[in-house]
Every structure is written in structure tokens, then in C-alpha cells.
PDB file of C-alpha atoms in Angstrom:
ATOM      1  CA  MET K   1      -0.445  -0.143  -0.028  1.00 69.00           C
ATOM      2  CA  SER K   2       1.605   3.516  -0.827  1.00 79.00           C
ATOM      3  CA  GLY K   3      -0.917   5.751  -0.840  1.00 93.00           C
ATOM      4  CA  LEU K   4      -4.770   5.638   0.537  1.00 96.00           C
ATOM      5  CA  ALA K   5      -6.731   4.134  -1.961  1.00 97.00           C
ATOM      6  CA  ILE K   6      -9.844   6.928  -3.093  1.00 98.00           C
ATOM      7  CA  TYR K   7     -10.885   5.448  -6.681  1.00 98.00           C
ATOM      8  CA  ARG K   8     -11.138   1.811  -8.311  1.00 98.00           C
ATOM      9  CA  THR K   9     -12.379   1.583 -12.158  1.00 98.00           C
ATOM     10  CA  PRO K  10     -12.296  -1.756 -14.323  1.00 98.00           C
ATOM     11  CA  ILE K  11     -10.872  -0.687 -17.639  1.00 98.00           C
ATOM     12  CA  ALA K  12     -12.267   0.764 -20.782  1.00 97.00           C
ATOM     13  CA  GLN K  13     -12.389  -1.230 -23.887  1.00 98.00           C
ATOM     14  CA  GLU K  14     -12.105   1.466 -25.853  1.00 97.00           C
ATOM     15  CA  TRP K  15      -8.695   3.091 -23.504  1.00 98.00           C
ATOM     16  CA  ILE K  16      -6.667  -0.429 -25.974  1.00 98.00           C
ATOM     17  CA  ASP K  17      -4.673   0.488 -28.420  1.00 97.00           C
ATOM     18  CA  TYR K  18      -3.290  -1.938 -30.810  1.00 96.00           C
ATOM     19  CA  ASN K  19      -0.222  -2.957 -28.695  1.00 95.00           C
ATOM     20  CA  GLY K  20      -2.963  -4.606 -26.325  1.00 95.00           C
ATOM     21  CA  HIS K  21      -2.908  -2.237 -24.037  1.00 97.00           C
ATOM     22  CA  VAL K  22      -4.344   0.942 -22.123  1.00 98.00           C
ATOM     23  CA  ARG K  23      -3.382   3.086 -24.537  1.00 98.00           C
ATOM     24  CA  ASP K  24      -0.552   5.751 -22.473  1.00 98.00           C
ATOM     25  CA  ALA K  25      -3.334   8.413 -22.273  1.00 98.00           C
ATOM     26  CA  TYR K  26      -5.245   6.289 -20.393  1.00 98.00           C
ATOM     27  CA  TYR K  27      -2.866   5.929 -17.801  1.00 98.00           C
ATOM     28  CA  GLY K  28      -3.490   9.452 -17.271  1.00 98.00           C
ATOM     29  CA  LEU K  29      -7.627   9.545 -17.274  1.00 98.00           C
ATOM     30  CA  ILE K  30      -7.490   6.910 -15.132  1.00 98.00           C
ATOM     31  CA  ALA K  31      -5.479   9.447 -12.665  1.00 98.00           C
ATOM     32  CA  SER K  32      -7.277  12.598 -14.194  1.00 98.00           C
ATOM     33  CA  LEU K  33     -10.970  10.906 -12.250  1.00 98.00           C
ATOM     34  CA  ALA K  34      -8.736   9.897  -9.219  1.00 98.00           C
ATOM     35  CA  VAL K  35      -7.918  13.564  -9.246  1.00 98.00           C
ATOM     36  CA  ASP K  36     -12.141  14.228  -9.703  1.00 98.00           C
ATOM     37  CA  THR K  37     -12.545  11.963  -6.346  1.00 98.00           C
ATOM     38  CA  LEU K  38      -9.680  13.267  -4.459  1.00 98.00           C
ATOM     39  CA  MET K  39     -11.478  16.835  -5.361  1.00 98.00           C
ATOM     40  CA  ASP K  40     -14.715  15.830  -3.675  1.00 98.00           C
ATOM     41  CA  ARG K  41     -13.681  14.292  -0.564  1.00 98.00           C
ATOM     42  CA  LEU K  42     -11.605  18.125  -0.009  1.00 98.00           C
ATOM     43  CA  GLY K  43     -15.151  19.635  -0.069  1.00 98.00           C
ATOM     44  CA  MET K  44     -14.174  20.630  -3.989  1.00 98.00           C
ATOM     45  CA  ASP K  45     -17.312  19.380  -4.765  1.00 98.00           C
ATOM     46  CA  ALA K  46     -19.768  20.367  -8.129  1.00 97.00           C
ATOM     47  CA  ARG K  47     -21.532  21.998  -5.618  1.00 98.00           C
ATOM     48  CA  TYR K  48     -18.784  23.719  -3.988  1.00 98.00           C
ATOM     49  CA  ARG K  49     -16.946  24.439  -7.441  1.00 98.00           C
ATOM     50  CA  LYS K  50     -20.405  25.719  -8.852  1.00 97.00           C
ATOM     51  CA  GLU K  51     -21.066  28.123  -5.549  1.00 97.00           C
ATOM     52  CA  SER K  52     -17.548  29.451  -5.340  1.00 98.00           C
ATOM     53  CA  GLY K  53     -16.549  29.699  -9.182  1.00 98.00           C
ATOM     54  CA  CYS K  54     -13.334  27.911  -7.854  1.00 98.00           C
ATOM     55  CA  THR K  55     -11.680  24.030  -9.442  1.00 98.00           C
ATOM     56  CA  LEU K  56      -8.476  23.106  -9.803  1.00 98.00           C
ATOM     57  CA  TYR K  57      -6.369  22.781 -11.769  1.00 98.00           C
ATOM     58  CA  THR K  58      -3.972  20.883 -13.811  1.00 98.00           C
ATOM     59  CA  VAL K  59      -0.462  22.792 -14.020  1.00 98.00           C
ATOM     60  CA  GLU K  60       2.007  19.516 -14.103  1.00 98.00           C
ATOM     61  CA  MET K  61       1.752  15.944 -14.861  1.00 98.00           C
ATOM     62  CA  HIS K  62       4.883  13.222 -15.102  1.00 98.00           C
ATOM     63  CA  THR K  63       3.559   9.518 -15.564  1.00 98.00           C
ATOM     64  CA  HIS K  64       6.097   6.221 -15.477  1.00 98.00           C
ATOM     65  CA  PHE K  65       4.578   3.670 -17.475  1.00 98.00           C
ATOM     66  CA  LEU K  66       5.763   0.896 -15.402  1.00 98.00           C
ATOM     67  CA  ARG K  67       3.927  -2.677 -16.211  1.00 97.00           C
ATOM     68  CA  GLU K  68       0.797  -3.030 -18.775  1.00 97.00           C
ATOM     69  CA  ILE K  69      -2.534  -2.424 -18.145  1.00 98.00           C
ATOM     70  CA  GLY K  70      -5.278  -4.737 -20.141  1.00 97.00           C
ATOM     71  CA  VAL K  71      -8.563  -5.235 -20.997  1.00 97.00           C
ATOM     72  CA  ASN K  72      -9.259  -7.546 -18.157  1.00 97.00           C
ATOM     73  CA  ASP K  73      -7.140  -5.141 -15.378  1.00 97.00           C
ATOM     74  CA  SER K  74      -9.273  -3.073 -12.691  1.00 98.00           C
ATOM     75  CA  VAL K  75      -7.157  -0.460 -11.206  1.00 98.00           C
ATOM     76  CA  GLU K  76      -6.895   1.466  -8.127  1.00 98.00           C
ATOM     77  CA  VAL K  77      -4.974   4.442  -7.240  1.00 98.00           C
ATOM     78  CA  GLN K  78      -3.958   5.393  -4.475  1.00 97.00           C
ATOM     79  CA  LEU K  79      -2.791   8.642  -3.322  1.00 98.00           C
ATOM     80  CA  ARG K  80      -0.248  10.780  -1.581  1.00 98.00           C
ATOM     81  CA  ILE K  81      -0.090  14.256  -0.728  1.00 98.00           C
ATOM     82  CA  LEU K  82       3.259  15.044  -0.614  1.00 97.00           C
ATOM     83  CA  ASP K  83       3.129  19.045   0.085  1.00 97.00           C
ATOM     84  CA  ALA K  84       0.761  22.268  -0.516  1.00 98.00           C
ATOM     85  CA  ASP K  85       0.552  26.006  -0.157  1.00 97.00           C
ATOM     86  CA  LYS K  86      -2.341  28.026  -0.220  1.00 97.00           C
ATOM     87  CA  ILE K  87      -3.432  27.803  -3.640  1.00 98.00           C
ATOM     88  CA  ARG K  88      -1.641  24.543  -4.687  1.00 98.00           C
ATOM     89  CA  ILE K  89      -1.216  20.454  -4.712  1.00 98.00           C
ATOM     90  CA  HIS K  90       1.094  17.897  -5.224  1.00 98.00           C
ATOM     91  CA  ALA K  91       0.521  15.316  -5.197  1.00 98.00           C
ATOM     92  CA  MET K  92       1.098  11.201  -6.066  1.00 98.00           C
ATOM     93  CA  LEU K  93      -1.422   8.741  -7.982  1.00 98.00           C
ATOM     94  CA  GLU K  94      -0.137   5.145  -8.330  1.00 98.00           C
ATOM     95  CA  LEU K  95      -1.922   2.830 -10.241  1.00 98.00           C
ATOM     96  CA  VAL K  96      -2.263  -0.498  -9.173  1.00 97.00           C
ATOM     97  CA  CYS K  97      -3.684  -3.576 -10.355  1.00 97.00           C
ATOM     98  CA  ASP K  98      -6.431  -5.937  -8.600  1.00 96.00           C
ATOM     99  CA  GLY K  99      -4.258  -9.064  -7.296  1.00 94.00           C
ATOM    100  CA  ARG K 100      -1.012  -7.672  -8.520  1.00 94.00           C
ATOM    101  CA  THR K 101       1.516  -6.474  -5.564  1.00 89.00           C
ATOM    102  CA  GLU K 102       3.455  -3.873  -8.655  1.00 94.00           C
ATOM    103  CA  THR K 103       2.228  -0.249  -9.224  1.00 97.00           C
ATOM    104  CA  SER K 104       1.221  -0.197 -13.159  1.00 98.00           C
ATOM    105  CA  ALA K 105       1.808   3.452 -13.524  1.00 98.00           C
ATOM    106  CA  THR K 106       3.041   6.430 -10.872  1.00 98.00           C
ATOM    107  CA  CYS K 107       0.818   9.804 -11.137  1.00 98.00           C
ATOM    108  CA  GLU K 108       3.085  12.997 -10.140  1.00 98.00           C
ATOM    109  CA  VAL K 109       0.319  15.883 -10.648  1.00 98.00           C
ATOM    110  CA  MET K 110       0.892  19.969  -9.677  1.00 98.00           C
ATOM    111  CA  LEU K 111      -2.857  21.825  -9.162  1.00 98.00           C
ATOM    112  CA  LEU K 112      -3.809  24.801  -9.018  1.00 98.00           C
ATOM    113  CA  HIS K 113      -6.176  26.278  -6.730  1.00 98.00           C
ATOM    114  CA  VAL K 114      -7.919  29.036  -9.960  1.00 98.00           C
ATOM    115  CA  ARG K 115     -11.172  31.026  -9.344  1.00 98.00           C
ATOM    116  CA  GLN K 116     -12.718  30.739 -13.245  1.00 97.00           C
ATOM    117  CA  ILE K 117     -15.180  33.990 -12.808  1.00 94.00           C
ATOM    118  CA  PRO K 118     -14.829  36.622 -14.240  1.00 94.00           C
ATOM    119  CA  THR K 119     -11.050  35.327 -15.434  1.00 95.00           C
ATOM    120  CA  VAL K 120      -9.297  32.621 -14.434  1.00 97.00           C
ATOM    121  CA  ARG K 121      -6.786  33.480 -11.782  1.00 98.00           C
ATOM    122  CA  THR K 122      -5.203  31.175  -8.360  1.00 98.00           C
ATOM    123  CA  ALA K 123      -7.471  32.268  -5.980  1.00 98.00           C
ATOM    124  CA  PRO K 124      -5.834  30.855  -1.548  1.00 98.00           C
ATOM    125  CA  PHE K 125      -7.919  27.192  -0.283  1.00 98.00           C
ATOM    126  CA  PRO K 126     -10.750  28.280   1.681  1.00 98.00           C
ATOM    127  CA  GLU K 127      -9.825  27.402   5.179  1.00 98.00           C
ATOM    128  CA  PRO K 128     -12.736  24.442   5.528  1.00 98.00           C
ATOM    129  CA  ILE K 129     -10.444  23.350   2.400  1.00 98.00           C
ATOM    130  CA  ALA K 130      -6.806  23.669   3.526  1.00 98.00           C
ATOM    131  CA  ALA K 131      -7.513  21.683   6.817  1.00 98.00           C
ATOM    132  CA  ALA K 132      -9.393  18.675   4.948  1.00 98.00           C
ATOM    133  CA  ILE K 133      -5.838  18.992   2.621  1.00 98.00           C
ATOM    134  CA  ALA K 134      -3.857  19.353   6.041  1.00 98.00           C
ATOM    135  CA  ASP K 135      -5.378  16.637   7.444  1.00 98.00           C
ATOM    136  CA  LEU K 136      -5.128  13.828   4.035  1.00 98.00           C
ATOM    137  CA  ARG K 137      -1.258  15.512   3.997  1.00 98.00           C
ATOM    138  CA  ARG K 138      -0.669  14.076   7.506  1.00 98.00           C
ATOM    139  CA  ALA K 139      -1.999  11.018   6.741  1.00 97.00           C
ATOM    140  CA  THR K 140      -0.287  10.001   3.478  1.00 97.00           C
ATOM    141  CA  ALA K 141       3.072  11.558   3.479  1.00 96.00           C
ATOM    142  CA  SER K 142       4.220   9.072   5.144  1.00 95.00           C
ATOM    143  CA  MET K 143       3.361   6.712   3.149  1.00 96.00           C
ATOM    144  CA  PRO K 144       5.723   4.330   0.935  1.00 94.00           C
ATOM    145  CA  ALA K 145       6.721   5.057  -2.037  1.00 93.00           C
ATOM    146  CA  SER K 146       6.613   1.666  -5.135  1.00 90.00           C
ATOM    147  CA  GLY K 147       7.797   4.169  -8.064  1.00 93.00           C
ATOM    148  CA  PRO K 148       9.916   6.604  -9.756  1.00 95.00           C
ATOM    149  CA  GLY K 149       9.030  10.478  -8.997  1.00 96.00           C
ATOM    150  CA  SER K 150       9.268  12.889 -11.795  1.00 97.00           C
ATOM    151  CA  ARG K 151      12.286  14.124 -13.310  1.00 96.00           C
ATOM    152  CA  ARG K 152      14.333  15.120 -15.570  1.00 97.00           C
ATOM    153  CA  MET K 153      13.830  12.328 -18.523  1.00 97.00           C
ATOM    154  CA  GLU K 154      17.185  11.887 -20.030  1.00 96.00           C
ATOM    155  CA  LEU K 155      18.925   9.167 -22.337  1.00 95.00           C
ATOM    156  CA  VAL K 156      21.480   7.222 -20.089  1.00 85.00           C
ATOM    157  CA  PRO K 157      23.262   4.394 -21.017  1.00 76.00           C
ATOM    158  CA  ARG K 158      21.099   0.969 -20.642  1.00 65.00           C
TER     159      ARG K 158
ATOM    160  CA  MET M   1       7.521  27.165 -35.207  1.00 69.00           C
ATOM    161  CA  SER M   2       8.851  24.879 -31.786  1.00 79.00           C
ATOM    162  CA  GLY M   3       9.038  22.014 -33.950  1.00 94.00           C
ATOM    163  CA  LEU M   4       8.138  20.126 -37.413  1.00 96.00           C
ATOM    164  CA  ALA M   5       4.235  19.950 -37.298  1.00 97.00           C
ATOM    165  CA  ILE M   6       2.568  16.573 -37.659  1.00 98.00           C
ATOM    166  CA  TYR M   7      -0.973  15.786 -36.369  1.00 98.00           C
ATOM    167  CA  ARG M   8      -3.524  17.889 -35.934  1.00 98.00           C
ATOM    168  CA  THR M   9      -6.854  17.468 -34.637  1.00 98.00           C
ATOM    169  CA  PRO M  10     -10.314  19.665 -33.701  1.00 98.00           C
ATOM    170  CA  ILE M  11     -11.184  19.321 -29.717  1.00 98.00           C
ATOM    171  CA  ALA M  12     -14.242  16.275 -29.478  1.00 97.00           C
ATOM    172  CA  GLN M  13     -17.219  17.093 -27.580  1.00 98.00           C
ATOM    173  CA  GLU M  14     -16.400  14.062 -24.297  1.00 97.00           C
ATOM    174  CA  TRP M  15     -13.071  15.373 -23.634  1.00 98.00           C
ATOM    175  CA  ILE M  16     -14.264  18.842 -21.791  1.00 98.00           C
ATOM    176  CA  ASP M  17     -14.406  18.830 -18.654  1.00 97.00           C
ATOM    177  CA  TYR M  18     -16.699  20.211 -15.835  1.00 96.00           C
ATOM    178  CA  ASN M  19     -14.095  23.228 -16.210  1.00 95.00           C
ATOM    179  CA  GLY M  20     -15.255  24.122 -19.300  1.00 95.00           C
ATOM    180  CA  HIS M  21     -12.198  23.011 -20.964  1.00 97.00           C
ATOM    181  CA  VAL M  22      -9.902  20.145 -22.363  1.00 98.00           C
ATOM    182  CA  ARG M  23      -9.368  17.422 -19.671  1.00 98.00           C
ATOM    183  CA  ASP M  24      -6.029  17.175 -18.447  1.00 98.00           C
ATOM    184  CA  ALA M  25      -5.900  13.832 -19.666  1.00 98.00           C
ATOM    185  CA  TYR M  26      -7.356  13.696 -22.858  1.00 98.00           C
ATOM    186  CA  TYR M  27      -3.759  16.621 -23.965  1.00 98.00           C
ATOM    187  CA  GLY M  28      -2.200  13.254 -23.166  1.00 98.00           C
ATOM    188  CA  LEU M  29      -4.648  12.096 -25.702  1.00 98.00           C
ATOM    189  CA  ILE M  30      -3.585  14.202 -28.580  1.00 98.00           C
ATOM    190  CA  ALA M  31      -0.120  13.850 -27.569  1.00 98.00           C
ATOM    191  CA  SER M  32      -0.032   9.735 -28.218  1.00 98.00           C
ATOM    192  CA  LEU M  33      -1.986  10.244 -31.249  1.00 98.00           C
ATOM    193  CA  ALA M  34       0.798  12.649 -32.787  1.00 98.00           C
ATOM    194  CA  VAL M  35       3.309  10.154 -31.867  1.00 98.00           C
ATOM    195  CA  ASP M  36       0.973   7.446 -33.584  1.00 98.00           C
ATOM    196  CA  THR M  37       1.419   9.940 -36.722  1.00 98.00           C
ATOM    197  CA  LEU M  38       5.139   9.939 -35.857  1.00 98.00           C
ATOM    198  CA  MET M  39       5.526   6.082 -36.024  1.00 98.00           C
ATOM    199  CA  ASP M  40       4.069   5.601 -39.214  1.00 98.00           C
ATOM    200  CA  ARG M  41       6.279   8.668 -41.003  1.00 98.00           C
ATOM    201  CA  LEU M  42       9.618   7.012 -39.069  1.00 98.00           C
ATOM    202  CA  GLY M  43       8.349   3.232 -40.371  1.00 98.00           C
ATOM    203  CA  MET M  44       6.784   1.524 -37.739  1.00 98.00           C
ATOM    204  CA  ASP M  45       3.291   1.612 -39.084  1.00 98.00           C
ATOM    205  CA  ALA M  46       0.500  -1.513 -38.481  1.00 97.00           C
ATOM    206  CA  ARG M  47       2.138  -3.092 -41.457  1.00 98.00           C
ATOM    207  CA  TYR M  48       6.263  -3.077 -39.883  1.00 98.00           C
ATOM    208  CA  ARG M  49       4.702  -3.909 -36.336  1.00 98.00           C
ATOM    209  CA  LYS M  50       2.908  -6.698 -37.932  1.00 97.00           C
ATOM    210  CA  GLU M  51       5.755  -8.636 -39.264  1.00 97.00           C
ATOM    211  CA  SER M  52       8.196  -7.659 -37.224  1.00 98.00           C
ATOM    212  CA  GLY M  53       6.429  -7.744 -33.895  1.00 98.00           C
ATOM    213  CA  CYS M  54       7.323  -4.699 -32.327  1.00 98.00           C
ATOM    214  CA  THR M  55       5.981  -1.391 -31.524  1.00 98.00           C
ATOM    215  CA  LEU M  56       6.819   1.674 -29.170  1.00 98.00           C
ATOM    216  CA  TYR M  57       6.331   1.746 -25.502  1.00 98.00           C
ATOM    217  CA  THR M  58       5.733   4.873 -23.535  1.00 98.00           C
ATOM    218  CA  VAL M  59       7.985   4.284 -20.240  1.00 98.00           C
ATOM    219  CA  GLU M  60       7.288   8.157 -19.044  1.00 98.00           C
ATOM    220  CA  MET M  61       5.228  11.020 -19.994  1.00 98.00           C
ATOM    221  CA  HIS M  62       5.528  15.045 -18.394  1.00 98.00           C
ATOM    222  CA  THR M  63       3.064  17.622 -19.370  1.00 98.00           C
ATOM    223  CA  HIS M  64       2.889  21.202 -18.643  1.00 98.00           C
ATOM    224  CA  PHE M  65      -0.559  22.667 -18.794  1.00 98.00           C
ATOM    225  CA  LEU M  66       0.239  26.182 -19.816  1.00 98.00           C
ATOM    226  CA  ARG M  67      -3.302  26.833 -21.281  1.00 97.00           C
ATOM    227  CA  GLU M  68      -6.653  26.371 -21.464  1.00 97.00           C
ATOM    228  CA  ILE M  69      -8.280  23.967 -24.789  1.00 98.00           C
ATOM    229  CA  GLY M  70     -11.722  24.990 -25.852  1.00 97.00           C
ATOM    230  CA  VAL M  71     -14.325  22.636 -27.789  1.00 97.00           C
ATOM    231  CA  ASN M  72     -13.424  25.117 -31.105  1.00 97.00           C
ATOM    232  CA  ASP M  73      -9.867  25.069 -30.594  1.00 97.00           C
ATOM    233  CA  SER M  74      -7.548  23.138 -32.707  1.00 98.00           C
ATOM    234  CA  VAL M  75      -4.821  21.467 -32.278  1.00 98.00           C
ATOM    235  CA  GLU M  76      -1.299  21.374 -34.281  1.00 98.00           C
ATOM    236  CA  VAL M  77       0.743  19.172 -32.730  1.00 98.00           C
ATOM    237  CA  GLN M  78       5.186  20.424 -33.261  1.00 97.00           C
ATOM    238  CA  LEU M  79       8.116  17.833 -32.593  1.00 98.00           C
ATOM    239  CA  ARG M  80      10.882  17.711 -31.745  1.00 98.00           C
ATOM    240  CA  ILE M  81      13.832  14.791 -30.794  1.00 98.00           C
ATOM    241  CA  LEU M  82      15.454  15.677 -28.707  1.00 97.00           C
ATOM    242  CA  ASP M  83      17.603  12.519 -27.766  1.00 97.00           C
ATOM    243  CA  ALA M  84      17.641   9.347 -29.622  1.00 98.00           C
ATOM    244  CA  ASP M  85      19.856   5.768 -29.048  1.00 97.00           C
ATOM    245  CA  LYS M  86      19.574   2.199 -30.167  1.00 97.00           C
ATOM    246  CA  ILE M  87      16.019   1.629 -29.085  1.00 98.00           C
ATOM    247  CA  ARG M  88      14.586   4.925 -27.569  1.00 98.00           C
ATOM    248  CA  ILE M  89      13.260   8.194 -29.438  1.00 98.00           C
ATOM    249  CA  HIS M  90      13.223  11.052 -26.488  1.00 98.00           C
ATOM    250  CA  ALA M  91      10.834  13.549 -28.277  1.00 98.00           C
ATOM    251  CA  MET M  92       8.964  16.665 -27.088  1.00 98.00           C
ATOM    252  CA  LEU M  93       5.420  17.586 -28.451  1.00 98.00           C
ATOM    253  CA  GLU M  94       4.192  21.427 -27.747  1.00 98.00           C
ATOM    254  CA  LEU M  95       0.868  21.330 -28.225  1.00 98.00           C
ATOM    255  CA  VAL M  96       0.160  24.583 -30.649  1.00 97.00           C
ATOM    256  CA  CYS M  97      -3.827  26.129 -31.098  1.00 97.00           C
ATOM    257  CA  ASP M  98      -5.184  27.183 -34.448  1.00 96.00           C
ATOM    258  CA  GLY M  99      -4.433  31.766 -34.300  1.00 95.00           C
ATOM    259  CA  ARG M 100      -3.016  31.606 -31.353  1.00 94.00           C
ATOM    260  CA  THR M 101       1.593  32.044 -30.693  1.00 89.00           C
ATOM    261  CA  GLU M 102       1.788  30.274 -27.594  1.00 94.00           C
ATOM    262  CA  THR M 103       1.795  26.746 -27.077  1.00 97.00           C
ATOM    263  CA  SER M 104      -0.864  25.499 -25.066  1.00 98.00           C
ATOM    264  CA  ALA M 105       0.932  22.359 -23.218  1.00 98.00           C
ATOM    265  CA  THR M 106       4.934  21.053 -23.425  1.00 98.00           C
ATOM    266  CA  CYS M 107       4.722  16.785 -23.868  1.00 98.00           C
ATOM    267  CA  GLU M 108       7.693  15.378 -24.051  1.00 98.00           C
ATOM    268  CA  VAL M 109       8.425  11.604 -23.722  1.00 98.00           C
ATOM    269  CA  MET M 110      10.612   8.569 -23.385  1.00 98.00           C
ATOM    270  CA  LEU M 111      10.140   6.293 -26.069  1.00 98.00           C
ATOM    271  CA  LEU M 112      11.164   2.565 -26.310  1.00 98.00           C
ATOM    272  CA  HIS M 113      11.207   0.068 -28.689  1.00 98.00           C
ATOM    273  CA  VAL M 114       9.956  -3.307 -28.479  1.00 98.00           C
ATOM    274  CA  ARG M 115       9.127  -7.121 -29.357  1.00 98.00           C
ATOM    275  CA  GLN M 116       6.165  -7.935 -27.722  1.00 97.00           C
ATOM    276  CA  ILE M 117       6.772 -11.609 -29.748  1.00 94.00           C
ATOM    277  CA  PRO M 118       7.685 -14.236 -26.687  1.00 94.00           C
ATOM    278  CA  THR M 119       7.616 -11.603 -24.442  1.00 95.00           C
ATOM    279  CA  VAL M 120       7.623  -8.347 -24.411  1.00 97.00           C
ATOM    280  CA  ARG M 121      11.820  -7.059 -24.683  1.00 98.00           C
ATOM    281  CA  THR M 122      14.077  -4.495 -25.451  1.00 98.00           C
ATOM    282  CA  ALA M 123      14.724  -4.467 -29.312  1.00 98.00           C
ATOM    283  CA  PRO M 124      17.183  -2.342 -31.466  1.00 98.00           C
ATOM    284  CA  PHE M 125      15.564  -0.863 -34.005  1.00 98.00           C
ATOM    285  CA  PRO M 126      16.066  -1.677 -37.268  1.00 98.00           C
ATOM    286  CA  GLU M 127      18.015  -0.093 -39.729  1.00 98.00           C
ATOM    287  CA  PRO M 128      16.059   1.858 -41.798  1.00 98.00           C
ATOM    288  CA  ILE M 129      14.499   3.327 -39.082  1.00 98.00           C
ATOM    289  CA  ALA M 130      16.831   4.042 -37.601  1.00 98.00           C
ATOM    290  CA  ALA M 131      18.301   6.397 -40.429  1.00 98.00           C
ATOM    291  CA  ALA M 132      14.942   7.977 -40.244  1.00 98.00           C
ATOM    292  CA  ILE M 133      15.375   8.885 -36.651  1.00 98.00           C
ATOM    293  CA  ALA M 134      18.409  10.254 -37.134  1.00 98.00           C
ATOM    294  CA  ASP M 135      17.232  11.893 -39.928  1.00 98.00           C
ATOM    295  CA  LEU M 136      14.763  13.648 -38.059  1.00 98.00           C
ATOM    296  CA  ARG M 137      16.860  14.445 -35.009  1.00 98.00           C
ATOM    297  CA  ARG M 138      18.839  16.229 -37.255  1.00 98.00           C
ATOM    298  CA  ALA M 139      15.908  18.078 -38.327  1.00 97.00           C
ATOM    299  CA  THR M 140      14.398  19.610 -35.201  1.00 97.00           C
ATOM    300  CA  ALA M 141      17.160  18.385 -32.039  1.00 96.00           C
ATOM    301  CA  SER M 142      17.595  22.363 -32.528  1.00 95.00           C
ATOM    302  CA  MET M 143      14.406  23.928 -33.381  1.00 96.00           C
ATOM    303  CA  PRO M 144      13.665  26.219 -30.586  1.00 94.00           C
ATOM    304  CA  ALA M 145      11.645  25.237 -26.940  1.00 93.00           C
ATOM    305  CA  SER M 146       8.519  27.617 -26.817  1.00 90.00           C
ATOM    306  CA  GLY M 147       7.369  26.087 -23.134  1.00 93.00           C
ATOM    307  CA  PRO M 148       9.317  23.494 -20.509  1.00 95.00           C
ATOM    308  CA  GLY M 149      10.418  20.588 -20.501  1.00 96.00           C
ATOM    309  CA  SER M 150      10.796  17.434 -17.837  1.00 97.00           C
ATOM    310  CA  ARG M 151      12.046  18.144 -14.108  1.00 96.00           C
ATOM    311  CA  ARG M 152      11.414  16.835 -10.439  1.00 97.00           C
ATOM    312  CA  MET M 153       7.909  18.995  -9.482  1.00 96.00           C
ATOM    313  CA  GLU M 154       8.115  20.729  -6.592  1.00 96.00           C
ATOM    314  CA  LEU M 155       6.807  23.404  -4.568  1.00 95.00           C
ATOM    315  CA  VAL M 156       8.277  27.476  -4.361  1.00 85.00           C
ATOM    316  CA  PRO M 157       6.959  29.814  -2.819  1.00 75.00           C
ATOM    317  CA  ARG M 158       5.299  31.639  -6.235  1.00 64.00           C
TER     318      ARG M 158
END
């Protein structure tokens, strides 16, 4: 267990590509849907978004594709809040297939709280949401990583 | 122009999320579809994949979401081959919306050539494909970047 389980999904047939496995971008979709669940959990649900005009924007995402995911797999997303400040959440999402111990992918994201109206601008988290983020960070930040995080890509001899 | 234009797509309605713009994961899908076009251009098309049992796997992807993309946008993907070796291609894909000068996203990828049969193993590029990669690298590697590349994510005061 390398994070709090926050989302589960089976694999949709249309996520499979000509290589016979889940296309790279759909790993990102699974992580993105898990972030929606995270928003609900932290109080940034549809009602909050509508009433406040605020939401989260993803500003950066780094995915390591560690193992293939097939059409018969079911994926659990495990979350760690690595860091946070008044406007940002830095989180790690790990995709783990049922029945396997190894992580299939790690997906690190930087999320930014913005108010969309009248124009998109960063906005500080309201106090109850900031407290919920802090709680979740305390509960998850020190859970062990099961795969690599973001880094500068480069070709090194192998 | 910060790369060779290799792919164009309009925005599908189903890529739009509750924030009114293209969901983060679908930026990755656009980049992924552009990589398919790259494979065709380099000779790793469906016929090659079928006859050789070889294909490209994405092992790493880092996306910077710089600007929102809306349902009425049309996106061009511009490619640079940053580096390559016997089995890997390190590439940058930039997403540019028609009528705008600024890049909407940068998506850096590491692609690995594998043979899937009988079990997935890395395989060197055949000579004609290696030559095509080298040609494209020479033509694009020094084209200017219009956005940031992969890096270790961290919260720095802002």
C-alpha cells in the first residue's frame, strides 16, 4: 500500500490500443478521474465549484508507465499528498492492478486552485478545504513510494 | 514554430470537462495520437508492427498545461526529437492552437522500441528506422523550445 485508496475503475475497451494494452493517455485519464474523487473528498465538489466559481487546474503531470494494463484488469488508485500551500496541491497517484503487488504506473501532479470568474486567477483554498488538505497530507505524505517520481528525462546508457 | 508539425486535430466534445475546457488527460491523448503519426512517418506503421512484432512503448511522459484548450479550438502538434539511441526516442511534443502564438502545452516523452513476441523485450531499431530517426533528429533537435520540459516537481514559494 503506497497511498490512500481513493478510486477504482475497470478498464474500458476503448482504452485499449493497437499494442493490446491501455494506451498511455488513458493511464492519465484514470489518474484524472481519481483527482475528481479527491476533489469531492476535500470539499471541492460540483456544488462548491458552482457556488464559489473555484476549481482545480492541473498544471503539471509526470507519468511513469511501469507495467502494461490489460482489458481484464481493474485498477485501484492510491494517493499521497506530498506537499501543499495556500493555492497548490502536490500529489502522487499510483495505479495498482487488482491481484498484483507491483505498481503499474506512478502519476505525479501539481494542482492549482483557481477562481474562473470573471477571469481565471489563482485563489487561496478556503479554510475548511485547507484543513482537509492538511489532514490528508498528514495521513499520507510519509507512506512509502512504490515507483519513481517526476524528474528531468534524459537518455542514459542502458 | 517550435518543431515539425506532425499532427492536427479538432477538439472532441467528450474531451471537455466540468471546468469547460479540455480535461488534462486528453492533452495526453492528443500527444499520444501524434506519436502514432510519428511512428507511421518513421516506418513503424501497422504493417511493420504486424510483420516484426515490434512497436513503441511510452515509458515516461511529462506534460505542462500552459493554457486552456476549448471545444472550438483546433490543435497542431509540433515535434522535436531531442535524443535517441539504439532502442529509445526522447521527444518533445508541443500543442499549439490555431490562431495563437503561445504553446498550450508541452508534452515530453521517452519511447522504447520493444518486440512483443514471445514476451515483451527491448529490441534495437532496424537500420532503416534508425536512419529515419537520425534524419528527423537532425532536422528538429535544435528547433527552439516554446515551453518548459520535464523536471522534478516541487512547491516553490510564489
